[in-house]
CSV table of C-alpha atoms and ligand atoms in Angstrom, one decimal:
chain,number,residue,atom,x,y,z
A,132,MET,CA,12.1,-7.4,-19.7
A,133,SER,CA,9.2,-6.8,-17.3
A,134,SER,CA,10.0,-5.8,-13.7
A,135,LEU,CA,6.5,-6.8,-12.5
A,136,LYS,CA,4.7,-10.2,-12.4
A,137,THR,CA,0.9,-10.3,-12.1
A,138,ARG,CA,-1.5,-13.1,-11.5
A,139,GLU,CA,-5.1,-13.6,-10.3
A,140,VAL,CA,-6.3,-15.9,-7.6
A,141,GLY,CA,-10.1,-15.8,-8.1
A,142,ASN,CA,-11.2,-12.2,-7.6
A,143,ILE,CA,-7.8,-11.2,-6.0
A,144,GLY,CA,-5.2,-9.6,-8.2
A,145,VAL,CA,-1.5,-10.2,-7.2
A,146,ILE,CA,1.2,-7.8,-8.4
A,147,THR,CA,4.8,-8.7,-7.6
A,148,LEU,CA,7.9,-6.5,-7.9
A,149,ALA,CA,10.3,-8.8,-9.7
A,150,ARG,CA,13.7,-7.1,-9.8
A,151,ALA,CA,15.1,-8.9,-6.8
A,152,ASN,CA,18.7,-8.7,-8.2
A,153,LYS,CA,18.3,-4.9,-7.8
A,154,ARG,CA,16.4,-5.2,-4.6
A,155,ASN,CA,13.3,-4.2,-6.5
A,156,ALA,CA,14.6,-0.6,-6.9
A,157,LEU,CA,12.1,1.5,-8.8
A,158,ASP,CA,13.3,2.7,-12.2
A,159,ASP,CA,11.3,4.6,-14.7
A,160,ALA,CA,10.1,1.4,-16.5
A,161,THR,CA,8.8,-0.1,-13.2
A,162,ILE,CA,6.9,3.0,-12.3
A,163,ARG,CA,5.3,2.9,-15.8
A,164,GLU,CA,4.4,-0.8,-15.3
A,165,ILE,CA,2.8,-0.1,-11.9
A,166,ASP,CA,0.8,2.8,-13.5
A,167,ASP,CA,-0.4,0.6,-16.3
A,168,TYR,CA,-1.4,-2.2,-14.0
A,169,PHE,CA,-3.5,0.0,-11.7
A,170,SER,CA,-5.0,1.8,-14.7
A,171,ASN,CA,-6.3,-1.4,-16.2
A,172,VAL,CA,-7.6,-3.6,-13.3
A,173,SER,CA,-10.2,-6.0,-14.6
A,174,SER,CA,-13.7,-5.4,-13.2
A,175,HIS,CA,-14.0,-8.7,-11.4
A,176,ILE,CA,-10.9,-8.0,-9.2
A,177,ARG,CA,-12.1,-7.0,-5.7
A,178,VAL,CA,-8.8,-6.7,-3.8
A,179,ILE,CA,-5.1,-6.4,-4.9
A,180,VAL,CA,-2.2,-7.9,-3.0
A,181,MET,CA,1.2,-6.3,-3.7
A,182,THR,CA,4.3,-8.5,-3.0
A,183,ALA,CA,7.9,-8.5,-3.9
A,184,GLU,CA,10.4,-11.2,-4.8
A,185,GLY,CA,13.6,-11.7,-2.8
A,186,ASP,CA,14.6,-10.7,0.7
A,187,HIS,CA,13.7,-7.0,0.3
A,188,PHE,CA,10.4,-5.4,-0.6
A,189,CYS,CA,11.9,-2.4,-2.2
A,190,ALA,CA,15.2,-0.4,-2.1
A,191,GLY,CA,13.5,2.8,-3.4
A,192,LEU,CA,14.5,5.0,-6.2
A,193,ASP,CA,16.9,3.3,-8.7
A,194,LEU,CA,19.9,5.2,-7.7
A,195,LYS,CA,22.0,3.9,-10.6
A,196,GLU,CA,19.5,5.1,-13.2
A,197,HIS,CA,19.2,8.4,-11.3
A,198,HIS,CA,23.0,8.8,-11.3
A,199,ASP,CA,23.5,7.8,-14.9
A,200,GLN,CA,20.8,10.1,-16.2
A,201,GLU,CA,22.2,13.2,-14.5
A,202,ARG,CA,18.7,14.6,-14.4
A,203,SER,CA,17.9,18.3,-14.5
A,204,ALA,CA,15.4,19.8,-12.0
A,205,LEU,CA,12.7,19.5,-14.7
A,206,ASP,CA,13.7,15.9,-15.4
A,207,PHE,CA,13.4,14.9,-11.8
A,208,TRP,CA,10.2,16.9,-11.3
A,209,ARG,CA,8.7,14.8,-14.2
A,210,VAL,CA,9.9,11.6,-12.5
A,211,CYS,CA,8.3,12.6,-9.3
A,212,ARG,CA,5.0,13.5,-11.0
A,213,ALA,CA,5.0,10.0,-12.7
A,214,TRP,CA,5.5,8.4,-9.3
A,215,HIS,CA,2.7,10.5,-7.8
A,216,ARG,CA,0.3,9.5,-10.7
A,217,ALA,CA,1.1,5.8,-10.3
A,218,PHE,CA,0.8,5.8,-6.5
A,219,ASP,CA,-2.4,7.9,-6.6
A,220,LYS,CA,-3.9,5.1,-8.7
A,221,ILE,CA,-3.0,2.6,-5.9
A,222,GLN,CA,-4.4,4.7,-3.1
A,223,HIS,CA,-7.5,6.2,-4.9
A,224,GLY,CA,-8.3,3.5,-7.5
A,225,GLY,CA,-11.3,2.2,-5.6
A,226,ILE,CA,-9.9,-1.3,-4.9
A,227,PRO,CA,-8.4,-2.2,-1.5
A,228,VAL,CA,-4.6,-2.8,-1.8
A,229,ILE,CA,-2.7,-4.9,0.7
A,230,ALA,CA,1.1,-4.5,0.7
A,231,CYS,CA,3.1,-7.5,1.8
A,232,LEU,CA,6.5,-6.4,3.1
A,233,GLN,CA,9.8,-8.0,3.9
A,234,GLY,CA,13.4,-6.8,4.5
A,235,ALA,CA,14.2,-3.2,3.3
A,236,VAL,CA,11.2,-0.9,2.8
A,237,VAL,CA,13.2,2.2,2.2
A,238,GLY,CA,12.9,5.6,0.5
A,239,GLY,CA,10.6,5.2,-2.5
A,240,GLY,CA,9.8,1.7,-1.2
A,241,LEU,CA,8.3,3.2,1.9
A,242,GLU,CA,6.4,5.7,-0.3
A,243,LEU,CA,5.0,2.8,-2.4
A,244,ALA,CA,4.0,0.8,0.8
A,245,SER,CA,2.4,4.0,2.2
A,246,ALA,CA,0.0,4.1,-0.8
A,247,ALA,CA,-1.4,0.7,0.1
A,248,HIS,CA,-4.4,0.5,2.4
A,249,ILE,CA,-3.1,-2.3,4.6
A,250,ARG,CA,0.5,-3.3,5.3
A,251,VAL,CA,1.3,-6.9,6.3
A,252,ALA,CA,4.9,-7.3,7.3
A,253,ASP,CA,7.2,-10.2,7.7
A,254,VAL,CA,9.2,-9.9,11.0
A,255,SER,CA,12.3,-9.2,8.9
A,256,THR,CA,10.9,-5.9,7.7
A,257,TYR,CA,12.6,-2.5,8.4
A,258,PHE,CA,11.9,1.0,7.2
A,259,SER,CA,14.1,4.0,6.5
A,260,LEU,CA,14.1,7.3,4.6
A,261,PRO,CA,17.8,7.7,3.6
A,262,GLU,CA,17.2,10.5,1.2
A,263,GLY,CA,19.3,13.0,3.3
A,264,THR,CA,22.3,10.7,3.2
A,265,ARG,CA,21.9,10.3,-0.6
A,266,GLY,CA,21.7,14.1,-1.1
A,267,ILE,CA,18.2,13.9,-2.5
A,268,PHE,CA,14.6,14.5,-1.3
A,269,THR,CA,11.5,12.3,-1.2
A,270,GLY,CA,9.6,12.5,-4.4
A,271,GLY,CA,7.1,9.7,-4.3
A,272,GLY,CA,4.7,11.0,-1.7
A,273,ALA,CA,6.4,10.5,1.7
A,274,THR,CA,5.7,14.1,2.7
A,275,VAL,CA,2.0,13.4,2.3
A,276,ARG,CA,1.3,9.7,2.7
A,277,THR,CA,4.0,8.5,5.0
A,278,ALA,CA,3.6,11.8,7.0
A,279,ARG,CA,-0.1,11.0,7.5
A,280,ILE,CA,0.7,7.6,8.9
A,281,LEU,CA,3.7,8.5,11.1
A,282,SER,CA,3.3,12.3,11.5
A,283,ALA,CA,5.3,15.0,9.8
A,284,ASP,CA,7.4,15.4,12.9
A,285,ARG,CA,8.5,11.7,12.8
A,286,ILE,CA,9.4,11.7,9.1
A,287,ILE,CA,11.5,14.8,9.5
A,288,GLU,CA,13.4,13.0,12.3
A,289,MET,CA,13.8,9.9,10.1
A,290,MET,CA,14.9,11.8,7.1
A,291,LEU,CA,17.4,13.9,9.0
A,292,THR,CA,19.0,10.9,10.7
A,293,GLY,CA,18.5,8.2,8.0
A,294,ARG,CA,17.9,5.8,10.9
A,295,VAL,CA,16.4,2.4,10.5
A,296,MET,CA,13.0,1.8,12.1
A,297,GLY,CA,12.6,-1.8,13.2
A,298,ILE,CA,9.4,-3.8,13.0
A,299,GLU,CA,8.4,-3.5,16.6
A,300,GLU,CA,8.4,0.3,16.5
A,301,ALA,CA,6.8,0.3,13.0
A,302,HIS,CA,4.0,-2.0,14.3
A,303,ARG,CA,3.4,0.2,17.3
A,304,LEU,CA,3.2,3.3,15.2
A,305,GLY,CA,0.8,1.8,12.6
A,306,LEU,CA,3.2,1.6,9.7
A,307,ALA,CA,2.8,-2.2,9.8
A,308,HIS,CA,-0.7,-3.3,10.6
A,309,TYR,CA,0.1,-6.9,11.0
A,310,VAL,CA,3.4,-8.7,11.7
A,311,CYS,CA,3.9,-12.3,10.5
A,312,ASN,CA,6.4,-15.1,10.9
A,313,THR,CA,6.5,-14.5,14.7
A,314,PRO,CA,5.9,-17.1,17.5
A,315,GLU,CA,2.5,-15.5,18.1
A,316,ASN,CA,1.6,-15.3,14.3
A,317,PRO,CA,3.7,-18.0,12.6
A,318,ILE,CA,1.9,-17.6,9.2
A,319,SER,CA,3.8,-16.1,6.3
A,320,ALA,CA,3.1,-12.5,5.4
A,321,GLU,CA,1.8,-13.4,1.9
A,322,GLU,CA,-0.5,-16.1,3.3
A,323,TYR,CA,-1.8,-13.7,5.9
A,324,ALA,CA,-2.3,-11.0,3.2
A,325,MET,CA,-4.2,-13.4,0.9
A,326,THR,CA,-6.5,-14.5,3.8
A,327,LEU,CA,-7.2,-10.9,4.6
A,328,ALA,CA,-7.8,-10.2,0.9
A,329,GLU,CA,-10.3,-13.1,0.8
A,330,ARG,CA,-12.1,-11.7,3.8
A,331,ILE,CA,-12.2,-8.1,2.4
A,332,ALA,CA,-13.4,-9.4,-1.0
A,333,GLN,CA,-16.6,-10.6,0.8
A,334,ASN,CA,-17.5,-7.0,1.9
A,335,ALA,CA,-20.0,-5.1,-0.2
A,336,TYR,CA,-18.2,-3.8,-3.3
A,337,LEU,CA,-19.6,-0.3,-2.8
A,338,SER,CA,-18.5,-0.2,0.9
A,339,ASN,CA,-15.0,-1.1,-0.1
A,340,TYR,CA,-15.0,1.5,-2.8
A,341,ALA,CA,-16.2,4.1,-0.4
A,342,ILE,CA,-13.7,3.2,2.3
A,343,VAL,CA,-10.7,3.4,0.0
A,344,THR,CA,-11.7,6.4,-2.1
A,345,SER,CA,-13.4,8.7,0.4
A,346,ILE,CA,-11.6,8.6,3.7
A,347,ASN,CA,-8.3,9.9,2.5
A,348,LYS,CA,-10.0,12.5,0.3
A,349,ILE,CA,-12.1,13.6,3.3
A,350,ALA,CA,-8.9,14.0,5.2
A,351,ASP,CA,-8.0,16.8,2.7
A,352,MET,CA,-11.2,18.7,3.4
A,353,SER,CA,-12.5,21.0,6.0
A,354,ALA,CA,-14.6,19.4,8.7
A,355,THR,CA,-17.7,20.9,7.2
A,356,ASP,CA,-17.0,19.7,3.7
A,357,GLY,CA,-15.9,16.3,5.1
A,358,LEU,CA,-19.1,15.7,6.9
A,359,PHE,CA,-21.1,16.8,3.8
A,360,ALA,CA,-19.0,14.4,1.6
A,361,GLU,CA,-19.4,11.6,4.2
A,362,GLY,CA,-23.2,11.9,4.1
A,363,LEU,CA,-23.2,11.8,0.3
A,364,MET,CA,-20.9,8.8,0.2
A,365,ALA,CA,-23.1,6.9,2.8
A,366,ALA,CA,-26.1,7.7,0.7
A,367,VAL,CA,-24.5,6.3,-2.4
A,368,VAL,CA,-23.3,3.1,-0.6
A,369,GLN,CA,-26.8,2.7,0.7
A,370,THR,CA,-28.0,2.1,-2.9
A,371,GLY,CA,-25.9,-1.1,-3.1
A,372,HIS,CA,-27.8,-4.1,-4.4
A,373,ASP,CA,-26.9,-6.3,-1.4
A,374,VAL,CA,-27.5,-3.8,1.4
A,375,GLN,CA,-31.0,-5.2,2.3
A,376,SER,CA,-29.9,-8.9,2.2
A,377,ARG,CA,-26.9,-8.1,4.4
A,378,LEU,CA,-29.0,-6.2,6.9
A,379,ASN,CA,-31.6,-9.0,6.8
A,380,ASP,CA,-28.9,-11.5,7.8
A,381,PHE,CA,-28.3,-9.4,10.9
A,382,VAL,CA,-32.0,-8.9,11.7
A,383,THR,CA,-32.7,-12.7,11.3
A,384,LYS,CA,-29.6,-13.4,13.5
A,385,ARG,CA,-27.6,-15.2,10.7
A,386,ALA,CA,-24.8,-12.6,10.6
A,387,PRO,CA,-21.7,-13.1,12.7
A,388,LYS,CA,-21.5,-10.9,15.8
A,389,VAL,CA,-18.8,-8.4,16.4
A,390,LYS,CA,-16.9,-10.0,19.3
A,391,PRO,CA,-13.5,-9.5,20.9
A,392,GLY,CA,-11.0,-12.3,20.3
A,393,GLU,CA,-12.2,-13.1,16.8
A,394,ASP,CA,-9.5,-13.3,14.2
A,395,THR,CA,-10.6,-11.0,11.4
A,396,THR,CA,-8.9,-13.3,8.9
A,397,LYS,CA,-11.4,-16.0,9.9
A,398,GLN,CA,-14.6,-14.0,10.0
A,399,GLY,CA,-17.1,-14.9,7.4
A,400,SER,CA,-15.2,-18.0,6.3
B,650,1HE,C1,20.2,-0.8,-6.2
B,650,1HE,C2,19.5,-0.1,-5.2
B,650,1HE,C3,18.9,1.1,-5.5
B,650,1HE,C4,20.2,-2.0,-4.3
B,650,1HE,N1,19.1,1.6,-6.8
B,650,1HE,N2,20.3,-0.3,-7.4
B,650,1HE,N3,17.5,3.8,-1.6
B,650,1HE,C5,18.6,3.5,-0.8
B,650,1HE,O1,19.3,4.3,-0.4
B,650,1HE,C6,18.8,2.0,-0.5
B,650,1HE,C7,20.0,1.5,-1.2
B,650,1HE,N4,20.1,0.1,-1.1
B,650,1HE,C8,20.6,-0.5,0.0
B,650,1HE,O2,20.8,0.1,1.1
B,650,1HE,C9,20.9,-2.0,0.0
B,650,1HE,O3,21.0,-2.4,-1.4
B,650,1HE,C10,19.7,-2.9,0.6
B,650,1HE,C11,19.7,-2.7,2.1
B,650,1HE,C12,18.4,-2.5,0.1
B,650,1HE,C13,20.0,-4.4,0.3
B,650,1HE,O4,21.3,-4.7,0.6
B,650,1HE,P1,21.9,-6.1,0.0
B,650,1HE,O5,23.2,-6.3,0.7
B,650,1HE,O6,20.9,-7.2,0.1
B,650,1HE,O7,22.1,-5.8,-1.5
B,650,1HE,P2,23.2,-4.9,-2.3
B,650,1HE,O8,24.5,-5.8,-2.5
B,650,1HE,O9,23.4,-3.6,-1.7
B,650,1HE,O10,22.5,-4.7,-3.7
B,650,1HE,C14,22.3,-5.7,-4.6
B,650,1HE,C15,22.2,-5.1,-6.0
B,650,1HE,O11,21.1,-4.2,-6.0
B,650,1HE,C16,23.4,-4.2,-6.3
B,650,1HE,O12,23.6,-4.2,-7.7
B,650,1HE,P3,24.8,-5.0,-8.4
B,650,1HE,O13,24.6,-4.7,-9.9
B,650,1HE,O14,26.0,-4.4,-7.8
B,650,1HE,O15,24.5,-6.4,-8.1
B,650,1HE,C17,22.9,-2.8,-5.9
B,650,1HE,O16,23.6,-1.8,-6.6
B,650,1HE,C18,21.5,-2.9,-6.3
B,650,1HE,N5,20.7,-1.9,-5.6
B,650,1HE,N6,19.5,-0.8,-4.0
B,650,1HE,C19,19.8,0.9,-7.7
B,650,1HE,N7,18.2,1.8,-4.7
B,650,1HE,C20,11.2,9.5,-5.9
B,650,1HE,S1,12.3,9.8,-4.8
B,650,1HE,C21,12.7,8.4,-3.9
B,650,1HE,C22,13.9,8.6,-3.1
B,650,1HE,C23,14.5,7.3,-2.6
B,650,1HE,O17,14.0,6.3,-2.8
B,650,1HE,S2,16.0,7.4,-1.7
B,650,1HE,C24,16.3,5.8,-1.2
B,650,1HE,C25,17.2,5.1,-2.1
């Protein structure tokens, strides 16, 4: 039985974790399905929204499978490398990915959410890295991806204490970009994510590709190499077929202006 559901809404792909009875814990089979999905995205898909069934986005590593398999060091190394491959395809696949979060986003669930480019969270969302309390260590990219979002210092503190980070702190620290289902933003996280996806799908394809593939890669480079790569990327994006018409919209005063107070989910609609 599949642990994922997928659908398309126009040019938006929606991938849903569908093991709510196990709080969407990630077993080997689910990681394989995530890898397969992100390896075979249809060419008309412009943005992917990742959601989860039930009250919790993801409870992390399937601890029962991990317990039952009594993995050796080499076994678990292979598991971790499979997670890295799958999550790399999310982060570096060239298509913007929006994660839509609720309830527990813990351990490997936080690593999965950290691979997405935008995180939209229901107000019920909370985050934790309980690996220390389970006697294991992060193996799905937290030391790289989550550490880049929160800082290495903060994930050390979270892993040592196993504490729960609430939505207000997570929003302030940039782990959740948007918080939904609040008096100020009463829309549901999924609706908000879909509206953002529609907005992002209207960007130039090459611009989106450059944004999601190059910025994280450039962060791995020296400043000199990064500036060189940035120039190359900009030159490639400049060859996009719709660059001139988009610039012409601005020059002829038909393009929307960049103004404070504008809701980005409404721009261009
Ligand atoms: C699970 C898992 C799981 C739930 N693996 N089966 N992750 C954790 O340490 C988080 C562990 N889970 C929890 O703390 C809680 O389950 C939740 C806070 C997420 C949800 O609580 P609740 O009360 O809604 O559900 P529950 O009753 O605890 O769990 C419902 C079922 O899901 C139950 O199974 P059942 O057969 O008894 O009904 C649970 O056993 C099952 N379940 N979480 C397996 N994680 C590559 S390295 C990554 C390292 C990590 O991810 S470490 C973090 C592990």
